[in-house]
Coordinates of C-alpha atoms and ligand atoms in Angstrom, one line a residue:
M1 CA 45.2 64.0 147.6
L2 CA 48.4 62.1 148.4
V3 CA 48.8 61.0 144.8
E4 CA 48.2 63.8 143.4
Y5 CA 51.1 65.6 145.6
V6 CA 53.3 62.5 144.7
N7 CA 52.6 63.0 141.1
W8 CA 53.6 66.6 141.2
T9 CA 57.0 66.0 143.2
L10 CA 57.8 63.4 140.8
W11 CA 57.4 66.0 137.9
A12 CA 59.2 68.1 139.4
I13 CA 61.9 66.0 140.0
F14 CA 61.9 65.2 136.3
F15 CA 62.0 68.5 134.8
A16 CA 65.0 69.4 137.4
V17 CA 66.9 66.1 136.1
V18 CA 66.0 67.6 132.4
I19 CA 67.6 70.9 133.1
L20 CA 70.3 70.0 135.2
V21 CA 71.3 67.2 132.7
K22 CA 71.3 70.0 129.6
I23 CA 73.1 73.0 131.8
L24 CA 75.8 69.9 132.4
E25 CA 75.9 69.1 128.5
S26 CA 76.0 72.6 127.9
V27 CA 79.4 73.0 130.6
G28 CA 82.3 73.4 128.3
K29 CA 80.6 73.7 125.3
P30 CA 80.4 76.8 122.9
S31 CA 77.6 79.0 123.3
L32 CA 76.5 81.8 120.4
P33 CA 79.0 84.8 120.6
P34 CA 77.7 87.4 122.9
G35 CA 75.1 90.2 121.4
P36 CA 72.5 93.0 122.2
W37 CA 68.8 91.0 122.5
G38 CA 66.4 93.3 120.4
V39 CA 62.8 93.5 121.1
P40 CA 60.1 90.1 120.2
L41 CA 59.6 89.6 116.9
A42 CA 61.6 92.7 115.1
G43 CA 65.4 91.5 117.4
Y44 CA 67.2 94.0 116.9
L45 CA 66.4 95.5 113.8
P46 CA 64.5 98.6 114.9
F47 CA 67.9 100.3 116.6
L48 CA 70.0 99.6 113.3
G49 CA 69.7 103.0 111.3
V50 CA 70.6 104.5 108.4
D51 CA 74.3 103.6 109.0
T52 CA 74.7 100.1 109.6
H53 CA 78.2 99.6 109.0
L54 CA 78.4 102.3 111.8
H55 CA 76.7 100.8 114.1
F56 CA 78.0 97.4 113.7
R57 CA 81.5 98.5 114.3
D58 CA 80.3 100.5 117.7
L59 CA 78.4 97.2 118.7
A60 CA 81.9 95.5 117.9
R61 CA 83.5 97.4 120.3
K62 CA 80.9 96.6 122.9
Y63 CA 80.7 92.5 122.2
G64 CA 83.6 91.6 120.6
S65 CA 85.1 90.8 117.2
I66 CA 82.4 87.9 117.0
F67 CA 79.1 89.3 118.0
S68 CA 75.5 87.7 117.3
T69 CA 72.2 89.2 117.0
R70 CA 68.7 89.1 115.8
L71 CA 67.5 90.7 113.0
G72 CA 63.2 89.7 112.7
N73 CA 63.8 86.1 113.2
K74 CA 67.0 85.8 111.6
L75 CA 70.6 85.1 113.9
I76 CA 73.4 86.9 112.1
V77 CA 77.0 87.0 112.9
V78 CA 79.3 89.9 112.5
L79 CA 82.6 89.2 112.1
S80 CA 85.4 92.3 112.4
D81 CA 88.6 91.2 112.5
Y82 CA 90.4 89.9 109.8
K83 CA 92.1 86.8 111.3
T84 CA 88.5 85.8 112.2
I85 CA 87.2 86.7 109.1
R86 CA 90.2 84.8 106.9
E87 CA 89.9 81.9 108.5
A88 CA 85.6 81.8 108.0
F89 CA 85.9 82.1 104.5
S90 CA 88.6 80.2 103.6
K91 CA 86.2 77.7 104.9
E92 CA 83.3 75.4 102.9
E93 CA 80.7 76.0 105.5
F94 CA 80.8 79.5 105.2
T95 CA 80.0 79.9 101.5
G96 CA 76.3 79.8 101.7
R97 CA 73.9 82.6 100.8
P98 CA 71.2 83.3 103.1
D99 CA 67.7 82.1 102.2
T100 CA 65.8 85.7 101.9
E101 CA 62.6 86.6 100.4
F102 CA 65.3 88.6 97.9
S103 CA 66.9 85.4 96.9
N104 CA 63.5 83.8 96.8
I105 CA 63.0 86.2 94.2
L106 CA 66.0 85.9 92.3
G107 CA 64.8 81.8 92.2
G108 CA 68.9 81.0 93.0
Y109 CA 70.1 81.7 89.6
G110 CA 73.3 83.4 88.5
V111 CA 76.5 83.4 90.8
I112 CA 76.5 86.4 93.4
N113 CA 73.1 84.9 95.2
S114 CA 73.5 81.6 94.4
D115 CA 75.2 78.7 96.6
G116 CA 76.3 74.9 96.4
R117 CA 77.0 73.2 92.8
L118 CA 75.6 75.8 90.5
W119 CA 77.9 78.3 92.3
K120 CA 80.9 76.6 92.5
D121 CA 80.6 75.4 88.8
Q122 CA 79.8 79.3 87.6
R123 CA 82.6 80.9 90.0
R124 CA 84.8 78.3 88.6
F125 CA 83.7 79.0 84.8
L126 CA 83.7 82.9 85.3
H127 CA 86.8 82.8 86.7
E128 CA 88.6 81.2 84.3
K129 CA 86.9 83.2 81.6
L130 CA 87.9 86.5 83.0
R131 CA 91.0 85.5 83.7
R132 CA 91.3 84.4 80.0
F133 CA 90.0 87.8 78.9
G134 CA 92.7 89.9 80.6
V135 CA 95.8 88.0 79.9
T136 CA 95.5 85.6 76.9
F137 CA 92.2 86.6 74.8
G138 CA 92.2 87.7 71.2
S139 CA 96.0 87.4 69.2
G140 CA 98.2 87.8 72.1
K141 CA 96.8 90.6 72.2
D142 CA 95.7 92.4 75.9
Q143 CA 92.0 92.4 75.4
M144 CA 90.6 93.9 78.7
Q145 CA 93.5 97.1 77.6
T146 CA 91.9 97.5 75.0
K147 CA 88.5 98.1 75.8
I148 CA 89.2 99.9 79.2
M149 CA 91.1 102.2 76.6
Q150 CA 88.3 102.5 74.5
E151 CA 85.8 104.0 77.3
V152 CA 88.9 106.2 79.1
G153 CA 89.4 107.7 75.2
M154 CA 85.9 108.7 75.1
F155 CA 85.8 109.4 78.9
L156 CA 88.6 111.9 78.4
K157 CA 87.1 113.0 75.4
E158 CA 84.0 114.1 77.1
L159 CA 85.4 115.7 79.9
N160 CA 87.6 117.7 77.3
N161 CA 84.3 118.6 75.9
Q162 CA 82.9 119.5 79.5
A163 CA 86.3 121.9 80.4
D164 CA 86.0 123.9 77.0
Q165 CA 82.2 124.8 78.0
Q166 CA 83.4 125.3 81.5
L167 CA 85.9 128.1 80.6
T168 CA 83.1 130.3 79.2
S169 CA 80.3 129.6 81.9
N170 CA 82.8 129.3 84.6
G171 CA 80.7 126.0 85.7
S172 CA 81.9 122.6 87.1
V173 CA 81.5 119.4 86.0
D174 CA 79.8 116.2 87.5
L175 CA 82.1 113.2 86.6
E176 CA 79.2 110.9 88.2
P177 CA 77.3 110.6 84.8
L178 CA 80.3 110.4 82.7
L179 CA 81.8 107.4 84.6
A180 CA 78.4 105.5 84.8
V181 CA 78.3 105.3 81.2
S182 CA 82.0 104.2 80.7
I183 CA 82.5 102.1 83.5
S184 CA 79.2 100.5 82.6
N185 CA 80.3 100.3 78.8
V186 CA 83.5 98.2 80.2
I187 CA 81.5 95.6 81.6
C188 CA 78.4 95.4 78.8
S189 CA 81.2 95.0 76.2
I190 CA 83.0 92.3 78.0
M191 CA 79.6 90.7 79.0
M192 CA 78.0 91.5 75.5
S193 CA 79.8 93.1 72.9
V194 CA 77.3 96.4 73.8
R195 CA 78.1 100.2 74.6
F196 CA 76.2 103.0 74.9
E197 CA 76.8 106.1 73.8
H198 CA 76.5 109.3 76.0
H199 CA 73.3 110.8 76.9
D200 CA 71.4 107.2 75.0
P201 CA 67.8 107.0 75.9
H202 CA 68.5 103.1 76.4
F203 CA 71.2 103.7 78.8
T204 CA 69.2 106.4 80.9
R205 CA 66.4 103.5 80.9
F206 CA 69.2 100.7 81.8
M207 CA 70.2 103.2 84.7
D208 CA 66.6 104.1 85.9
L209 CA 65.7 100.5 86.1
I210 CA 68.9 99.7 88.2
A211 CA 68.2 102.4 90.6
E212 CA 64.8 101.5 90.8
G213 CA 65.2 97.9 91.4
F214 CA 67.7 99.0 94.5
R215 CA 65.2 101.2 95.6
L216 CA 62.0 98.8 95.4
F217 CA 64.1 96.0 97.0
G218 CA 65.5 98.4 100.1
R219 CA 61.9 99.0 100.6
M220 CA 61.5 95.1 100.8
A221 CA 64.5 94.7 103.1
Y222 CA 62.5 94.3 106.5
V223 CA 60.5 91.5 104.6
N224 CA 64.2 89.6 104.5
F225 CA 63.9 89.3 107.9
I226 CA 60.3 89.4 109.2
P227 CA 58.7 87.1 106.1
V228 CA 55.3 87.8 107.2
L229 CA 55.5 91.4 106.3
R230 CA 55.3 90.3 102.4
Y231 CA 51.6 90.4 103.3
M232 CA 51.4 94.1 104.2
P233 CA 50.0 96.1 102.0
G234 CA 52.1 98.1 99.8
L235 CA 54.8 95.4 99.8
R236 CA 52.9 93.2 97.5
E237 CA 52.4 95.7 95.1
T238 CA 56.5 96.9 95.7
R239 CA 56.8 93.0 94.7
Q240 CA 54.6 93.4 91.5
Q241 CA 56.4 96.2 90.4
I242 CA 59.7 94.4 91.0
A243 CA 58.8 91.4 88.8
Q244 CA 57.5 93.8 86.1
N245 CA 61.4 96.2 85.8
R246 CA 62.9 92.3 86.4
S247 CA 61.1 91.3 82.8
E248 CA 62.0 94.5 81.4
M249 CA 65.6 94.1 82.1
A250 CA 65.0 90.3 81.2
E251 CA 63.6 91.4 77.7
F252 CA 66.8 93.4 77.2
F253 CA 69.5 90.6 78.3
Q254 CA 67.3 88.0 76.3
K255 CA 67.6 90.0 73.0
T256 CA 71.3 90.4 73.4
V257 CA 71.6 86.6 74.1
D258 CA 69.1 86.4 70.7
W259 CA 71.4 88.6 69.0
H260 CA 74.6 86.4 70.0
R261 CA 72.8 82.8 68.9
D262 CA 72.1 84.6 65.7
T263 CA 75.1 85.5 64.9
F264 CA 77.2 82.4 67.0
D265 CA 80.8 81.7 65.4
P266 CA 82.3 79.3 67.4
S267 CA 85.9 80.4 66.2
N268 CA 85.0 83.7 67.1
I269 CA 84.0 84.1 70.6
R270 CA 83.4 87.6 71.2
D271 CA 82.3 88.0 74.9
M272 CA 81.2 86.2 77.9
T273 CA 77.6 85.6 76.2
D274 CA 79.6 83.6 73.4
N275 CA 81.6 81.7 76.1
Y276 CA 78.5 80.5 77.8
L277 CA 76.4 79.4 74.6
L278 CA 79.7 77.6 73.4
E279 CA 79.5 75.9 77.0
I280 CA 75.5 75.3 76.0
R281 CA 76.5 74.1 73.1
E282 CA 79.1 71.6 74.2
A283 CA 77.3 70.4 76.8
K284 CA 74.2 69.5 74.2
A285 CA 76.7 67.8 72.3
E286 CA 78.1 65.8 74.9
G287 CA 74.3 64.7 76.1
R288 CA 74.8 66.8 79.5
E289 CA 72.4 69.6 78.7
G290 CA 70.1 68.8 81.4
E291 CA 72.8 68.9 83.8
L292 CA 74.0 71.8 83.2
F293 CA 73.5 75.1 85.7
E294 CA 72.1 72.5 87.6
G295 CA 68.8 71.9 85.3
K296 CA 68.3 75.7 85.6
D297 CA 66.8 77.6 82.6
H298 CA 69.9 78.3 80.4
D299 CA 68.8 81.5 79.5
R300 CA 67.5 82.7 82.7
Q301 CA 70.7 81.7 83.7
I302 CA 72.9 84.3 80.9
Q303 CA 70.5 86.8 81.8
Q304 CA 71.4 86.4 85.7
I305 CA 75.0 86.0 84.9
I306 CA 74.8 89.3 82.7
G307 CA 72.5 91.3 85.5
D308 CA 75.3 89.9 88.6
L309 CA 78.2 91.3 86.8
F310 CA 76.8 94.1 85.7
S311 CA 75.3 95.4 89.0
A312 CA 78.9 94.0 90.9
G313 CA 81.0 95.7 88.5
M314 CA 79.8 99.0 87.7
E315 CA 78.8 100.8 91.0
T316 CA 81.8 99.7 92.3
I317 CA 84.4 100.7 90.4
K318 CA 82.5 104.2 89.3
T319 CA 81.9 104.6 93.1
T320 CA 85.6 103.9 93.7
I321 CA 86.9 106.5 91.1
Q322 CA 84.4 109.4 92.3
W323 CA 85.7 108.9 95.9
A324 CA 89.5 108.7 94.5
A325 CA 88.4 112.4 93.2
V326 CA 86.8 113.3 96.5
F327 CA 90.1 112.2 98.2
M328 CA 92.5 114.4 95.4
L329 CA 90.3 118.0 96.2
H330 CA 90.9 117.0 100.0
H331 CA 94.7 116.2 99.3
P332 CA 95.7 118.3 96.6
E333 CA 99.9 117.5 97.3
V334 CA 98.8 113.6 96.8
A335 CA 97.5 114.4 93.1
A336 CA 100.5 116.5 92.4
K337 CA 102.9 113.8 93.4
V338 CA 100.5 111.3 91.1
Q339 CA 101.4 113.9 88.4
E340 CA 104.8 114.3 89.2
E341 CA 105.4 110.3 89.0
L342 CA 103.3 109.9 86.1
D343 CA 104.9 112.6 84.0
A344 CA 108.5 111.0 84.8
V345 CA 107.2 107.3 84.2
V346 CA 104.9 107.5 81.2
G347 CA 106.1 111.3 80.0
R348 CA 103.8 113.9 78.1
R349 CA 103.3 111.9 74.7
R350 CA 101.0 109.4 75.7
L351 CA 98.6 108.1 78.4
P352 CA 99.4 105.4 81.0
K353 CA 99.4 101.5 80.4
L354 CA 98.8 98.9 82.5
E355 CA 102.4 98.0 82.0
D356 CA 103.5 101.2 83.5
R357 CA 101.9 100.2 86.8
Q358 CA 104.9 98.6 88.2
N359 CA 107.2 101.8 87.9
L360 CA 104.6 104.3 89.3
P361 CA 104.1 102.9 93.0
Y362 CA 103.1 106.0 94.4
T363 CA 100.1 105.8 92.4
E364 CA 99.1 102.3 92.9
A365 CA 99.5 103.3 96.6
T366 CA 97.0 106.0 96.1
L367 CA 94.6 104.1 94.8
L368 CA 94.7 101.1 97.3
E369 CA 94.3 104.2 100.0
V370 CA 91.4 105.5 98.3
L371 CA 90.0 101.6 98.5
R372 CA 91.4 101.1 102.3
R373 CA 89.6 104.6 103.6
S374 CA 86.4 104.6 101.6
S375 CA 85.8 100.8 102.1
V376 CA 83.2 101.2 99.0
V377 CA 81.3 97.5 100.3
P378 CA 81.8 98.5 104.0
L379 CA 79.5 95.2 105.3
G380 CA 81.0 93.0 102.1
T381 CA 78.5 90.3 101.4
T382 CA 76.5 88.4 103.5
H383 CA 77.3 84.7 103.9
A384 CA 75.4 81.6 105.1
T385 CA 76.7 79.1 107.6
T386 CA 75.9 75.5 105.5
R387 CA 76.1 73.5 108.4
D388 CA 76.8 74.0 112.2
V389 CA 80.2 75.1 113.1
V390 CA 82.5 76.4 115.9
L391 CA 84.0 79.7 115.4
G392 CA 86.4 81.3 117.9
G393 CA 85.5 79.1 120.5
H394 CA 81.6 80.1 119.5
F395 CA 78.8 77.9 118.5
I396 CA 77.2 79.2 115.2
P397 CA 74.2 77.5 114.0
K398 CA 73.4 76.1 110.1
N399 CA 71.7 78.8 107.8
T400 CA 73.6 81.9 110.3
Q401 CA 74.0 85.0 108.3
V402 CA 77.5 86.2 108.2
V403 CA 78.6 89.2 107.6
P404 CA 82.4 90.6 107.1
L405 CA 82.6 94.0 108.6
L406 CA 85.2 95.3 105.9
H407 CA 84.8 98.5 107.1
A408 CA 86.0 98.0 110.9
V409 CA 88.8 96.1 109.3
H410 CA 90.1 99.0 107.3
M411 CA 89.7 101.6 110.5
D412 CA 91.0 99.5 112.9
P413 CA 93.3 101.8 114.5
T414 CA 95.3 98.8 115.9
L415 CA 95.8 97.9 112.4
W416 CA 96.6 101.1 110.6
E417 CA 98.0 104.3 112.8
E418 CA 95.6 107.1 112.5
P419 CA 92.9 104.8 110.2
E420 CA 91.3 108.3 109.5
K421 CA 93.6 109.7 107.6
F422 CA 94.5 109.7 104.1
K423 CA 98.3 108.4 103.5
P424 CA 99.0 106.9 100.9
E425 CA 102.9 106.2 101.9
R426 CA 101.2 103.4 104.4
L427 CA 101.1 101.1 101.6
L428 CA 104.8 101.8 100.7
G429 CA 107.5 99.6 102.0
A430 CA 110.6 100.5 102.9
E431 CA 112.0 99.9 99.3
G432 CA 109.1 102.4 98.3
K433 CA 107.5 99.3 96.8
V434 CA 103.9 98.7 97.2
H435 CA 103.0 96.6 99.6
K436 CA 99.6 95.3 100.8
P437 CA 99.1 93.4 104.5
Q438 CA 97.1 91.0 105.5
Y439 CA 93.9 93.4 106.7
F440 CA 93.5 95.0 103.1
L441 CA 90.4 93.6 102.3
P442 CA 88.3 95.6 99.9
F443 CA 87.6 92.9 97.6
G444 CA 86.9 90.7 100.4
V445 CA 88.9 87.3 101.4
G446 CA 88.5 83.3 100.8
R447 CA 85.9 81.3 98.3
R448 CA 83.9 84.0 97.9
M449 CA 86.2 86.6 97.3
C450 CA 85.3 89.6 94.3
L451 CA 85.7 87.9 91.0
G452 CA 86.6 91.3 89.5
D453 CA 89.0 92.4 91.3
V454 CA 91.9 92.2 88.8
L455 CA 89.3 94.0 86.3
A456 CA 88.6 96.6 89.3
R457 CA 92.2 97.5 89.6
M458 CA 92.8 97.5 86.0
E459 CA 89.8 99.7 85.5
I460 CA 90.7 102.3 88.3
F461 CA 94.4 102.5 87.5
L462 CA 93.4 103.2 83.6
F463 CA 90.8 105.9 84.6
F464 CA 92.1 107.2 87.4
A465 CA 95.7 107.9 86.0
S466 CA 94.2 109.3 82.5
L467 CA 92.1 111.4 84.5
L468 CA 95.0 112.8 86.4
H469 CA 97.5 113.1 83.5
C470 CA 95.0 114.8 81.4
F471 CA 93.9 117.6 84.2
H472 CA 93.9 119.2 87.2
V473 CA 91.3 118.0 89.0
K474 CA 89.9 121.2 91.7
L475 CA 87.3 122.3 93.9
P476 CA 84.9 124.8 92.3
E477 CA 85.4 128.1 93.4
G478 CA 83.7 128.9 96.2
K479 CA 82.2 125.2 96.7
D480 CA 83.1 123.1 100.2
L481 CA 84.9 120.4 100.3
P482 CA 82.7 117.0 99.3
S483 CA 82.3 115.1 103.0
L484 CA 84.3 111.7 103.6
T485 CA 81.4 110.3 105.9
G486 CA 79.8 108.8 102.7
I487 CA 76.3 107.7 102.0
S488 CA 75.3 104.2 103.3
G489 CA 73.6 102.0 100.8
V490 CA 74.6 98.9 99.0
T491 CA 78.0 101.1 98.9
L492 CA 79.2 103.7 100.6
T493 CA 79.3 106.1 97.8
P494 CA 80.7 110.1 98.0
E495 CA 78.0 112.8 98.7
N496 CA 77.1 114.5 95.1
F497 CA 79.9 116.9 94.4
T498 CA 81.3 118.4 90.8
V499 CA 85.0 119.5 90.0
R500 CA 86.7 122.3 88.4
L501 CA 88.7 120.7 85.3
Q502 CA 92.2 122.6 84.2
K503 CA 93.9 121.0 81.1
R504 CA 97.1 119.3 80.8
P505 CA 97.7 119.0 77.1
L506 CA 99.9 116.0 76.2
E507 CA 103.3 117.4 74.3
E508 CA 102.7 116.2 71.0
S509 CA 99.6 118.1 69.6
D510 CA 98.8 116.0 66.4
Y511 CA 99.3 112.5 68.7
D512 CA 95.1 112.5 68.9
F513 CA 94.8 109.6 71.0
L514 CA 90.8 110.6 71.3
Q515 CA 90.5 109.9 67.8
E516 CA 92.5 106.4 67.9
F517 CA 90.2 105.2 70.6
S518 CA 86.8 106.1 68.5
E519 CA 88.0 104.3 65.6
L520 CA 88.8 101.1 67.6
Q521 CA 85.6 101.5 69.3
S522 CA 83.5 101.4 66.5
S523 CA 85.4 98.7 64.5
L524 CA 84.9 96.4 68.0
M525 CA 81.5 97.2 69.5
R526 CA 77.9 97.8 68.4
N527 CA 75.8 100.3 70.1
V528 CA 72.6 99.5 71.7
G529 CA 70.0 100.0 69.5
S530 CA 71.8 98.9 66.4
H531 CA 70.2 94.7 66.6
Ligands
HEM601 C1 86.0 98.5 93.2 C2 85.4 97.6 92.7 C3 85.0 96.2 93.5 C4 85.0 96.2 94.8 C5 85.5 96.9 96.0 C6 84.5 94.6 95.1 C7 84.0 94.3 96.1 C8 83.6 93.3 96.5 C9 83.4 92.2 97.6 C10 83.8 92.6 99.2 C11 82.7 91.4 97.8 C12 82.2 90.1 98.6 C13 83.1 89.2 99.4 C14 82.3 88.6 100.4 O1 81.8 88.9 101.0 O2 83.5 87.5 100.6 C15 82.7 90.8 95.7 C16 81.8 90.3 95.3 C17 82.0 89.8 94.4 N1 82.3 90.7 93.1 FE1 83.3 92.7 93.4 N2 84.2 94.2 94.2 C18 84.6 95.1 92.9 C19 84.2 95.0 91.5 C20 83.8 94.2 90.7 C21 84.0 93.6 89.4 C22 84.3 94.8 88.2 C23 83.5 92.5 89.4 C24 82.8 91.8 87.5 C25 83.5 91.9 86.5 C26 82.8 91.9 90.5 C27 82.5 90.7 90.6 C28 82.0 90.0 92.1 C29 81.4 88.7 92.1 C30 80.5 88.0 91.0 C31 81.3 88.8 93.6 C32 80.6 87.7 94.0 C33 81.0 86.1 94.1 C34 80.7 85.2 94.7 O3 79.4 85.6 95.5 O4 81.4 84.1 94.7 N3 83.4 92.8 91.2 N4 83.0 92.1 95.5

């Protein structure tokens, strides 16, 4: 009896000492960022709601600009202060991507969802090639501008047609489907010299597959946080459907790769696919074929790169231009000022060019304000820590998912006066020049910052400035102004809306810019289905 009593006492002392040592060890050591508790297994997941960015903003107000929570079995840290985001994302250890069901399906291919060595090499490669495309590609001419302007021309032509019909039917124009084709064509031409005609059934199928992909991945979202759910009835079928759709997309991209291989000429690099084929060829010649893409399948990597850049560069730009139209409906006085500036600088005999940008500060500031106020990627993309780190005095373990809450930065009243208001002037400095503060982060920041920001700024400018140069964009009679809240998805999109277009004809009636661009386009591009 006594022996048993002594044993128990010794055990109790032992545990007390262990606990004391742990407590002493943790004194002065950083702890996890504060944050809300959830429920067992699901963590905070059931409380998130649809508008995650708004919910996270409210949690940041309560727990601070670095807070943590658990979604399922995953630890999430949300950053909503620009200085912390800048600090964190400048560091190597924040460049990881979460290990989830989604990343398993992608198999580590591409650039957006890869990490480590493959990501680093791909990022460097794409950065260099995209930069060359924008500045020095072709015979000294700005190829990127030419490609974009071809699509701007086609877009305006379609709008012209629709504006004519609208005069008779008194209808209104939905910009979304026209923008979807035009913006897709820009990225498809850069990636693979392909363009779609408006109303092309291939394009409709392509877009349907992408939209369905987003929907199916959305349905699988919970599996990313609670992996065991993958065995639930229904979700297995969803996974199969995703696989089927992905193989249809892959087949489409592979045909493109094959066509490029068949017609490849190293002295005439036409697009990004050719750049990849050249890279593979050089790797073979130098005997480093097996190391290329970290030993991953070459064609699958090209397919995923095309898919990555398409999905990153289409929806974001289309949505931003839609938002620009929405803000012009809300603020006709801003639209009038942009048009006044365009008329004074560009004149009424031609369309705006990239070279005009430096002389169009108000137009530029308007577009920056659209990017700020809409925050089309409100949650950035989720990063992951590659090792244990300390940030802002908090401990963040390896493999934590880290979310940059860009929306909160853009709507922070301590940084932006009356952040809800649309005021382009806030992005103009004292001398009337465009001024971008450090906390303007629509493209994220740091090592994984958007790879397409330069292209995006070019496209948004050329489409928007040309639209306002050629049309007044007005609210159709009897319609309410579209809401500014937005619909949450991968991007924050405006609700469906239409516009009434009133032509602003260019002065010289025989200057047919549309004709000029259609000729350019047909000489340079293959339409889908032509091979
Ligand atoms: C208005 C247009 C766009 C916006 C607002 C936008 C915004 C963003 C944001 C916020 C990120 C995540 C940054 C981070 O989390 O650290 C990102 C990443 C990325 N963007 Fe964009 N983007 C746009 C257009 C484009 C275009 C046109 C392309 C391609 C040509 C592109 C390619 C990418 C890629 C590849 C990444 C991933 C980079 C990486 O993981 O290293 N984006 N973008």
